[in-house]
């Protein structure tokens, strides 16, 4: 997706340790018009798949997921990082975050993830794949079916993409970062 | 907003202690088409105001905020509940959550909230106004200007709306709940 690659090269910032900051247009400040274009690209990439619901995880996944849901006129459900007092009937899983160096629980209500659901999962980043694996665990627990996983940015030098593809998950990443070595952003052509 | 009121009466669930659950279409599972209609209503209600940025707080505010930003072609920034390792140059404030009965820090980067910014704040709920007051504190610290605050649902039997209006904030709430007594949802005409 050329528009996205161009934007990452222009406005993305690279820091030591393989950190790519895109917080001026994706995950802190958001460009909603770019998000719509990103969602259009996801719709194209998954046009051969049949799904009835978009799933994501709070907070940075919500913007792209809601745009895909809007374009497709499908409900969006997001996994929550804290269990609300008022949530019953929920399933949960544990995710290790490398970025934040801690484990956290995420949960989702069984009311909104059921064995009737064919799920397209959308998130901003695919790196080590921990969040993605947690989502697959929730989908399995619910007896739902995972149709595909779409990511705005994949860090191909981390293991998440390989792990998911080795499990035959249909993964689509709109910008694939091959390297951030020397704090230079190298995006796959 | 009739469409929203109708949906709240149909799909909202009332629990003892003044709790209204709208998690099947607003804040856990989301109806993105309804969110677009909600955003259109916000655009109308704030059509007399000049603003250059939409602000919200994670996670439930992101969906309506992104739709307003999309319609108006304006950037959206959301306050974060955890400080990311990689965020420098940030301002923060403390919010007390009645629902979760705890205090939490929220932060925002000074890069995306500046004295140049005229802010429309959007969130899902206005109850005691603690989150809203925290956002006003962040806006004040940044030297930005608050133009208005839009909420999908206001619980008029809690003090947030009165507090904000007594400070001459332009508040617009699309559905005003007068009472949840006896677990009956009473929405203002």
GROMACS .gro file of C-alpha atoms in nm:
model
  378
    1UNK     CA    1   0.000   0.000   0.000
    2UNK     CA    2   0.203   0.292  -0.135
    3UNK     CA    3   0.023   0.572   0.050
    4UNK     CA    4   0.095   0.402   0.383
    5UNK     CA    5   0.459   0.320   0.301
    6UNK     CA    6   0.518   0.681   0.198
    7UNK     CA    7   0.361   0.807   0.521
    8UNK     CA    8   0.572   0.570   0.735
    9UNK     CA    9   0.890   0.688   0.565
   10UNK     CA   10   0.789   1.053   0.603
   11UNK     CA   11   0.642   1.056   0.954
   12UNK     CA   12   0.758   0.733   1.121
   13UNK     CA   13   1.040   0.758   1.372
   14UNK     CA   14   1.292   0.489   1.444
   15UNK     CA   15   1.452   0.431   1.784
   16UNK     CA   16   1.724   0.190   1.902
   17UNK     CA   17   1.601  -0.162   1.983
   18UNK     CA   18   1.379  -0.204   1.678
   19UNK     CA   19   1.123   0.052   1.784
   20UNK     CA   20   0.917   0.222   1.515
   21UNK     CA   21   0.701   0.510   1.634
   22UNK     CA   22   0.402   0.597   1.419
   23UNK     CA   23   0.222   0.787   1.691
   24UNK     CA   24   0.162   1.099   1.484
   25UNK     CA   25  -0.081   0.920   1.247
   26UNK     CA   26  -0.164   0.565   1.367
   27UNK     CA   27  -0.161   0.495   1.739
   28UNK     CA   28  -0.175   0.812   1.946
   29UNK     CA   29  -0.271   1.082   1.705
   30UNK     CA   30  -0.470   0.921   1.422
   31UNK     CA   31  -0.529   1.033   1.065
   32UNK     CA   32  -0.886   0.908   1.008
   33UNK     CA   33  -0.873   0.966   0.632
   34UNK     CA   34  -0.563   0.745   0.607
   35UNK     CA   35  -0.747   0.493   0.831
   36UNK     CA   36  -1.030   0.483   0.579
   37UNK     CA   37  -0.781   0.413   0.297
   38UNK     CA   38  -0.621   0.142   0.513
   39UNK     CA   39  -0.964  -0.013   0.568
   40UNK     CA   40  -1.037  -0.009   0.193
   41UNK     CA   41  -0.712  -0.200   0.140
   42UNK     CA   42  -0.810  -0.459   0.403
   43UNK     CA   43  -1.149  -0.499   0.233
   44UNK     CA   44  -0.970  -0.571  -0.097
   45UNK     CA   45  -0.717  -0.811   0.056
   46UNK     CA   46  -0.989  -1.015   0.229
   47UNK     CA   47  -1.243  -0.990  -0.054
   48UNK     CA   48  -1.218  -1.367  -0.110
   49UNK     CA   49  -1.314  -1.441   0.249
   50UNK     CA   50  -1.653  -1.461   0.411
   51UNK     CA   51  -1.675  -1.315   0.761
   52UNK     CA   52  -1.954  -1.168   0.970
   53UNK     CA   53  -1.763  -0.980   1.238
   54UNK     CA   54  -1.449  -0.771   1.283
   55UNK     CA   55  -1.250  -0.825   1.602
   56UNK     CA   56  -0.966  -0.620   1.748
   57UNK     CA   57  -0.795  -0.540   2.079
   58UNK     CA   58  -0.796  -0.207   2.257
   59UNK     CA   59  -0.678   0.055   2.206
   60UNK     CA   60  -0.481   0.105   1.882
   61UNK     CA   61  -0.672  -0.160   1.688
   62UNK     CA   62  -1.006   0.011   1.729
   63UNK     CA   63  -0.959   0.284   1.466
   64UNK     CA   64  -0.873   0.055   1.171
   65UNK     CA   65  -1.125  -0.210   1.285
   66UNK     CA   66  -1.410   0.039   1.308
   67UNK     CA   67  -1.335   0.165   0.956
   68UNK     CA   68  -1.338  -0.189   0.814
   69UNK     CA   69  -1.663  -0.256   1.000
   70UNK     CA   70  -1.812   0.065   0.868
   71UNK     CA   71  -1.722  -0.010   0.506
   72UNK     CA   72  -1.849  -0.369   0.530
   73UNK     CA   73  -2.147  -0.282   0.756
   74UNK     CA   74  -2.039  -0.545   1.008
   75UNK     CA   75  -2.022  -0.532   1.389
   76UNK     CA   76  -1.683  -0.479   1.553
   77UNK     CA   77  -1.590  -0.630   1.889
   78UNK     CA   78  -1.277  -0.541   2.083
   79UNK     CA   79  -1.101  -0.746   2.351
   80UNK     CA   80  -1.058  -0.550   2.672
   81UNK     CA   81  -0.742  -0.524   2.878
   82UNK     CA   82  -0.926  -0.485   3.208
   83UNK     CA   83  -1.227  -0.687   3.306
   84UNK     CA   84  -1.518  -0.449   3.362
   85UNK     CA   85  -1.709  -0.498   3.689
   86UNK     CA   86  -2.027  -0.545   3.494
   87UNK     CA   87  -1.899  -0.806   3.248
   88UNK     CA   88  -2.025  -1.156   3.308
   89UNK     CA   89  -2.006  -1.455   3.085
   90UNK     CA   90  -1.658  -1.372   2.962
   91UNK     CA   91  -1.355  -1.560   2.839
   92UNK     CA   92  -1.000  -1.443   2.898
   93UNK     CA   93  -0.640  -1.511   2.808
   94UNK     CA   94  -0.296  -1.388   2.914
   95UNK     CA   95  -0.068  -1.193   2.681
   96UNK     CA   96   0.296  -1.104   2.732
   97UNK     CA   97   0.387  -0.761   2.601
   98UNK     CA   98   0.750  -0.723   2.496
   99UNK     CA   99   0.711  -0.347   2.450
  100UNK     CA  100   0.580  -0.298   2.802
  101UNK     CA  101   0.761  -0.600   2.950
  102UNK     CA  102   0.468  -0.737   3.146
  103UNK     CA  103   0.185  -0.986   3.126
  104UNK     CA  104  -0.171  -0.870   3.100
  105UNK     CA  105  -0.514  -1.029   3.088
  106UNK     CA  106  -0.753  -0.960   2.804
  107UNK     CA  107  -1.115  -1.061   2.800
  108UNK     CA  108  -1.416  -1.065   2.576
  109UNK     CA  109  -1.781  -1.139   2.641
  110UNK     CA  110  -1.913  -1.473   2.515
  111UNK     CA  111  -2.220  -1.279   2.405
  112UNK     CA  112  -2.019  -1.117   2.125
  113UNK     CA  113  -1.786  -1.399   2.024
  114UNK     CA  114  -1.975  -1.720   1.958
  115UNK     CA  115  -1.954  -2.036   1.754
  116UNK     CA  116  -2.166  -1.863   1.489
  117UNK     CA  117  -1.891  -1.606   1.426
  118UNK     CA  118  -1.647  -1.597   1.138
  119UNK     CA  119  -1.386  -1.345   1.247
  120UNK     CA  120  -1.161  -1.101   1.064
  121UNK     CA  121  -0.907  -0.978   1.320
  122UNK     CA  122  -0.755  -0.632   1.262
  123UNK     CA  123  -0.471  -0.464   1.456
  124UNK     CA  124  -0.212  -0.192   1.409
  125UNK     CA  125   0.111  -0.393   1.462
  126UNK     CA  126   0.233  -0.748   1.416
  127UNK     CA  127   0.569  -0.801   1.589
  128UNK     CA  128   0.619  -1.109   1.808
  129UNK     CA  129   0.260  -1.215   1.759
  130UNK     CA  130   0.173  -1.238   2.128
  131UNK     CA  131  -0.144  -1.032   2.106
  132UNK     CA  132  -0.244  -1.218   1.788
  133UNK     CA  133  -0.193  -1.556   1.957
  134UNK     CA  134  -0.400  -1.441   2.253
  135UNK     CA  135  -0.680  -1.346   2.014
  136UNK     CA  136  -0.663  -1.688   1.848
  137UNK     CA  137  -0.694  -1.843   2.195
  138UNK     CA  138  -1.009  -1.637   2.264
  139UNK     CA  139  -1.155  -1.731   1.925
  140UNK     CA  140  -1.080  -2.101   1.994
  141UNK     CA  141  -1.231  -2.086   2.342
  142UNK     CA  142  -1.548  -1.933   2.196
  143UNK     CA  143  -1.567  -2.197   1.923
  144UNK     CA  144  -1.564  -1.919   1.662
  145UNK     CA  145  -1.373  -1.939   1.334
  146UNK     CA  146  -1.076  -1.721   1.244
  147UNK     CA  147  -1.098  -1.618   0.878
  148UNK     CA  148  -0.798  -1.388   0.860
  149UNK     CA  149  -0.575  -1.139   1.038
  150UNK     CA  150  -0.492  -0.797   0.897
  151UNK     CA  151  -0.219  -0.572   1.030
  152UNK     CA  152  -0.130  -0.219   0.929
  153UNK     CA  153   0.242  -0.276   0.994
  154UNK     CA  154   0.435  -0.603   1.025
  155UNK     CA  155   0.787  -0.614   1.163
  156UNK     CA  156   0.919  -0.901   0.951
  157UNK     CA  157   1.240  -0.922   1.159
  158UNK     CA  158   1.033  -1.039   1.455
  159UNK     CA  159   0.875  -1.381   1.463
  160UNK     CA  160   0.499  -1.311   1.471
  161UNK     CA  161   0.432  -1.324   1.096
  162UNK     CA  162   0.621  -1.652   1.048
  163UNK     CA  163   0.446  -1.811   1.346
  164UNK     CA  164   0.099  -1.716   1.224
  165UNK     CA  165   0.167  -1.825   0.864
  166UNK     CA  166   0.309  -2.158   0.987
  167UNK     CA  167  -0.032  -2.212   1.149
  168UNK     CA  168  -0.196  -2.148   0.809
  169UNK     CA  169  -0.354  -1.822   0.921
  170UNK     CA  170  -0.439  -1.590   0.631
  171UNK     CA  171  -0.224  -1.290   0.726
  172UNK     CA  172  -0.224  -0.961   0.537
  173UNK     CA  173   0.011  -0.680   0.636
  174UNK     CA  174  -0.016  -0.349   0.454
  175UNK     CA  175   0.343  -0.241   0.522
  176UNK     CA  176   0.618  -0.494   0.594
  177UNK     CA  177   0.925  -0.360   0.771
  178UNK     CA  178   1.227  -0.575   0.685
  179UNK     CA  179   1.471  -0.393   0.908
  180UNK     CA  180   1.513  -0.101   1.143
  181UNK     CA  181   1.890  -0.159   1.171
  182UNK     CA  182   2.089   0.157   1.223
  183UNK     CA  183   1.758   0.333   1.281
  184UNK     CA  184   1.685   0.322   0.909
  185UNK     CA  185   1.332   0.217   0.810
  186UNK     CA  186   1.350  -0.048   0.537
  187UNK     CA  187   1.007  -0.131   0.393
  188UNK     CA  188   0.956  -0.426   0.160
  189UNK     CA  189   0.870  -0.336  -0.200
  190UNK     CA  190  -3.121   1.166   1.834
  191UNK     CA  191  -3.415   0.929   1.779
  192UNK     CA  192  -3.221   0.641   1.623
  193UNK     CA  193  -2.989   0.629   1.925
  194UNK     CA  194  -3.269   0.659   2.184
  195UNK     CA  195  -3.458   0.378   2.014
  196UNK     CA  196  -3.148   0.158   2.015
  197UNK     CA  197  -3.078   0.227   2.383
  198UNK     CA  198  -3.435   0.133   2.474
  199UNK     CA  199  -3.417  -0.182   2.260
  200UNK     CA  200  -3.065  -0.307   2.336
  201UNK     CA  201  -2.951  -0.123   2.650
  202UNK     CA  202  -2.957  -0.316   2.977
  203UNK     CA  203  -3.013  -0.165   3.316
  204UNK     CA  204  -2.857  -0.298   3.638
  205UNK     CA  205  -2.898  -0.195   4.003
  206UNK     CA  206  -2.685   0.102   4.112
  207UNK     CA  207  -2.754   0.319   3.808
  208UNK     CA  208  -2.561   0.102   3.563
  209UNK     CA  209  -2.660   0.116   3.197
  210UNK     CA  210  -2.493  -0.144   2.975
  211UNK     CA  211  -2.473  -0.061   2.605
  212UNK     CA  212  -2.197  -0.309   2.534
  213UNK     CA  213  -2.376  -0.478   2.244
  214UNK     CA  214  -2.353  -0.167   2.022
  215UNK     CA  215  -2.137   0.109   2.179
  216UNK     CA  216  -1.852   0.008   2.408
  217UNK     CA  217  -1.758  -0.359   2.367
  218UNK     CA  218  -1.928  -0.469   2.050
  219UNK     CA  219  -1.972  -0.162   1.830
  220UNK     CA  220  -2.218  -0.091   1.551
  221UNK     CA  221  -2.001   0.117   1.315
  222UNK     CA  222  -2.296   0.229   1.102
  223UNK     CA  223  -2.469   0.368   1.412
  224UNK     CA  224  -2.134   0.530   1.505
  225UNK     CA  225  -2.132   0.709   1.171
  226UNK     CA  226  -2.484   0.840   1.236
  227UNK     CA  227  -2.375   0.949   1.585
  228UNK     CA  228  -2.079   1.132   1.431
  229UNK     CA  229  -2.306   1.309   1.179
  230UNK     CA  230  -2.516   1.430   1.473
  231UNK     CA  231  -2.206   1.562   1.652
  232UNK     CA  232  -2.100   1.743   1.334
  233UNK     CA  233  -2.442   1.914   1.322
  234UNK     CA  234  -2.444   2.003   1.692
  235UNK     CA  235  -2.099   2.161   1.674
  236UNK     CA  236  -2.145   2.319   1.331
  237UNK     CA  237  -2.124   2.668   1.484
  238UNK     CA  238  -1.784   2.594   1.636
  239UNK     CA  239  -1.440   2.614   1.482
  240UNK     CA  240  -1.202   2.335   1.585
  241UNK     CA  241  -0.898   2.173   1.426
  242UNK     CA  242  -0.866   1.850   1.623
  243UNK     CA  243  -1.082   1.583   1.785
  244UNK     CA  244  -0.968   1.448   2.121
  245UNK     CA  245  -1.087   1.145   2.315
  246UNK     CA  246  -0.974   0.895   2.577
  247UNK     CA  247  -0.914   0.526   2.525
  248UNK     CA  248  -1.083   0.294   2.468
  249UNK     CA  249  -1.459   0.351   2.420
  250UNK     CA  250  -1.421   0.708   2.296
  251UNK     CA  251  -1.209   0.610   1.997
  252UNK     CA  252  -1.489   0.478   1.774
  253UNK     CA  253  -1.712   0.789   1.784
  254UNK     CA  254  -1.409   1.023   1.777
  255UNK     CA  255  -1.260   0.855   1.470
  256UNK     CA  256  -1.591   0.884   1.285
  257UNK     CA  257  -1.619   1.257   1.365
  258UNK     CA  258  -1.256   1.303   1.255
  259UNK     CA  259  -1.324   1.110   0.936
  260UNK     CA  260  -1.632   1.316   0.844
  261UNK     CA  261  -1.456   1.646   0.922
  262UNK     CA  262  -1.116   1.533   0.785
  263UNK     CA  263  -0.947   1.630   1.110
  264UNK     CA  264  -0.683   1.448   1.317
  265UNK     CA  265  -0.793   1.258   1.626
  266UNK     CA  266  -0.577   1.223   1.938
  267UNK     CA  267  -0.657   0.995   2.228
  268UNK     CA  268  -0.533   1.019   2.587
  269UNK     CA  269  -0.367   0.696   2.701
  270UNK     CA  270  -0.428   0.517   3.029
  271UNK     CA  271  -0.077   0.379   3.050
  272UNK     CA  272   0.232   0.576   2.970
  273UNK     CA  273   0.413   0.406   2.681
  274UNK     CA  274   0.785   0.347   2.737
  275UNK     CA  275   0.859   0.539   2.421
  276UNK     CA  276   0.652   0.847   2.500
  277UNK     CA  277   0.852   1.153   2.593
  278UNK     CA  278   0.740   1.508   2.624
  279UNK     CA  279   0.407   1.416   2.776
  280UNK     CA  280   0.159   1.570   3.014
  281UNK     CA  281  -0.054   1.367   3.252
  282UNK     CA  282  -0.339   1.390   3.499
  283UNK     CA  283  -0.512   1.165   3.752
  284UNK     CA  284  -0.871   1.049   3.710
  285UNK     CA  285  -1.089   0.873   3.964
  286UNK     CA  286  -1.316   0.609   3.811
  287UNK     CA  287  -1.637   0.547   4.006
  288UNK     CA  288  -1.724   0.247   3.789
  289UNK     CA  289  -1.392   0.079   3.857
  290UNK     CA  290  -1.339   0.240   4.200
  291UNK     CA  291  -0.977   0.335   4.148
  292UNK     CA  292  -0.754   0.619   4.039
  293UNK     CA  293  -0.566   0.605   3.713
  294UNK     CA  294  -0.318   0.819   3.526
  295UNK     CA  295  -0.386   0.933   3.173
  296UNK     CA  296  -0.131   1.100   2.950
  297UNK     CA  297  -0.098   1.266   2.615
  298UNK     CA  298   0.203   1.378   2.415
  299UNK     CA  299   0.266   1.752   2.400
  300UNK     CA  300   0.345   1.696   2.032
  301UNK     CA  301  -0.024   1.636   1.961
  302UNK     CA  302  -0.190   1.877   2.203
  303UNK     CA  303  -0.048   2.226   2.170
  304UNK     CA  304  -0.145   2.588   2.218
  305UNK     CA  305  -0.236   2.597   1.849
  306UNK     CA  306  -0.515   2.343   1.902
  307UNK     CA  307  -0.887   2.411   1.926
  308UNK     CA  308  -1.028   2.086   2.063
  309UNK     CA  309  -1.359   1.906   2.025
  310UNK     CA  310  -1.364   1.634   2.289
  311UNK     CA  311  -1.579   1.324   2.220
  312UNK     CA  312  -1.657   1.033   2.454
  313UNK     CA  313  -1.918   0.762   2.500
  314UNK     CA  314  -2.046   0.846   2.852
  315UNK     CA  315  -2.083   1.152   3.072
  316UNK     CA  316  -2.163   1.051   3.430
  317UNK     CA  317  -1.973   1.213   3.718
  318UNK     CA  318  -1.752   1.401   3.477
  319UNK     CA  319  -1.422   1.279   3.616
  320UNK     CA  320  -1.277   1.175   3.282
  321UNK     CA  321  -1.404   1.499   3.124
  322UNK     CA  322  -1.243   1.708   3.398
  323UNK     CA  323  -0.917   1.521   3.352
  324UNK     CA  324  -0.927   1.601   2.980
  325UNK     CA  325  -0.988   1.971   3.056
  326UNK     CA  326  -0.684   1.960   3.284
  327UNK     CA  327  -0.470   1.815   2.999
  328UNK     CA  328  -0.604   2.078   2.757
  329UNK     CA  329  -0.524   2.355   3.010
  330UNK     CA  330  -0.174   2.220   3.075
  331UNK     CA  331  -0.106   2.218   2.700
  332UNK     CA  332  -0.239   2.572   2.659
  333UNK     CA  333  -0.490   2.443   2.403
  334UNK     CA  334  -0.848   2.565   2.379
  335UNK     CA  335  -1.154   2.351   2.452
  336UNK     CA  336  -1.428   2.427   2.200
  337UNK     CA  337  -1.685   2.171   2.309
  338UNK     CA  338  -1.751   1.829   2.454
  339UNK     CA  339  -1.980   1.575   2.291
  340UNK     CA  340  -2.110   1.261   2.463
  341UNK     CA  341  -2.315   0.979   2.319
  342UNK     CA  342  -2.498   0.922   2.651
  343UNK     CA  343  -2.531   1.154   2.951
  344UNK     CA  344  -2.658   1.027   3.285
  345UNK     CA  345  -2.838   1.343   3.396
  346UNK     CA  346  -2.890   1.203   3.748
  347UNK     CA  347  -2.514   1.220   3.803
  348UNK     CA  348  -2.335   1.549   3.843
  349UNK     CA  349  -2.099   1.563   3.540
  350UNK     CA  350  -2.326   1.754   3.301
  351UNK     CA  351  -2.415   2.022   3.558
  352UNK     CA  352  -2.051   2.065   3.656
  353UNK     CA  353  -1.933   2.110   3.298
  354UNK     CA  354  -2.217   2.348   3.206
  355UNK     CA  355  -2.151   2.556   3.520
  356UNK     CA  356  -1.799   2.604   3.382
  357UNK     CA  357  -1.953   2.731   3.054
  358UNK     CA  358  -1.836   2.430   2.854
  359UNK     CA  359  -2.042   2.373   2.538
  360UNK     CA  360  -2.176   2.023   2.613
  361UNK     CA  361  -2.383   1.819   2.369
  362UNK     CA  362  -2.522   1.480   2.471
  363UNK     CA  363  -2.709   1.277   2.211
  364UNK     CA  364  -2.916   1.078   2.461
  365UNK     CA  365  -2.987   1.211   2.810
  366UNK     CA  366  -3.086   0.951   3.067
  367UNK     CA  367  -3.301   1.111   3.339
  368UNK     CA  368  -3.335   0.804   3.552
  369UNK     CA  369  -3.254   0.436   3.580
  370UNK     CA  370  -3.466   0.396   3.894
  371UNK     CA  371  -3.624   0.055   3.928
  372UNK     CA  372  -3.404  -0.056   3.638
  373UNK     CA  373  -3.625   0.135   3.396
  374UNK     CA  374  -3.445   0.343   3.134
  375UNK     CA  375  -3.601   0.691   3.118
  376UNK     CA  376  -3.465   0.896   2.829
  377UNK     CA  377  -3.538   1.269   2.801
  378UNK     CA  378  -3.766   1.367   2.509
   0.00000   0.00000   0.00000
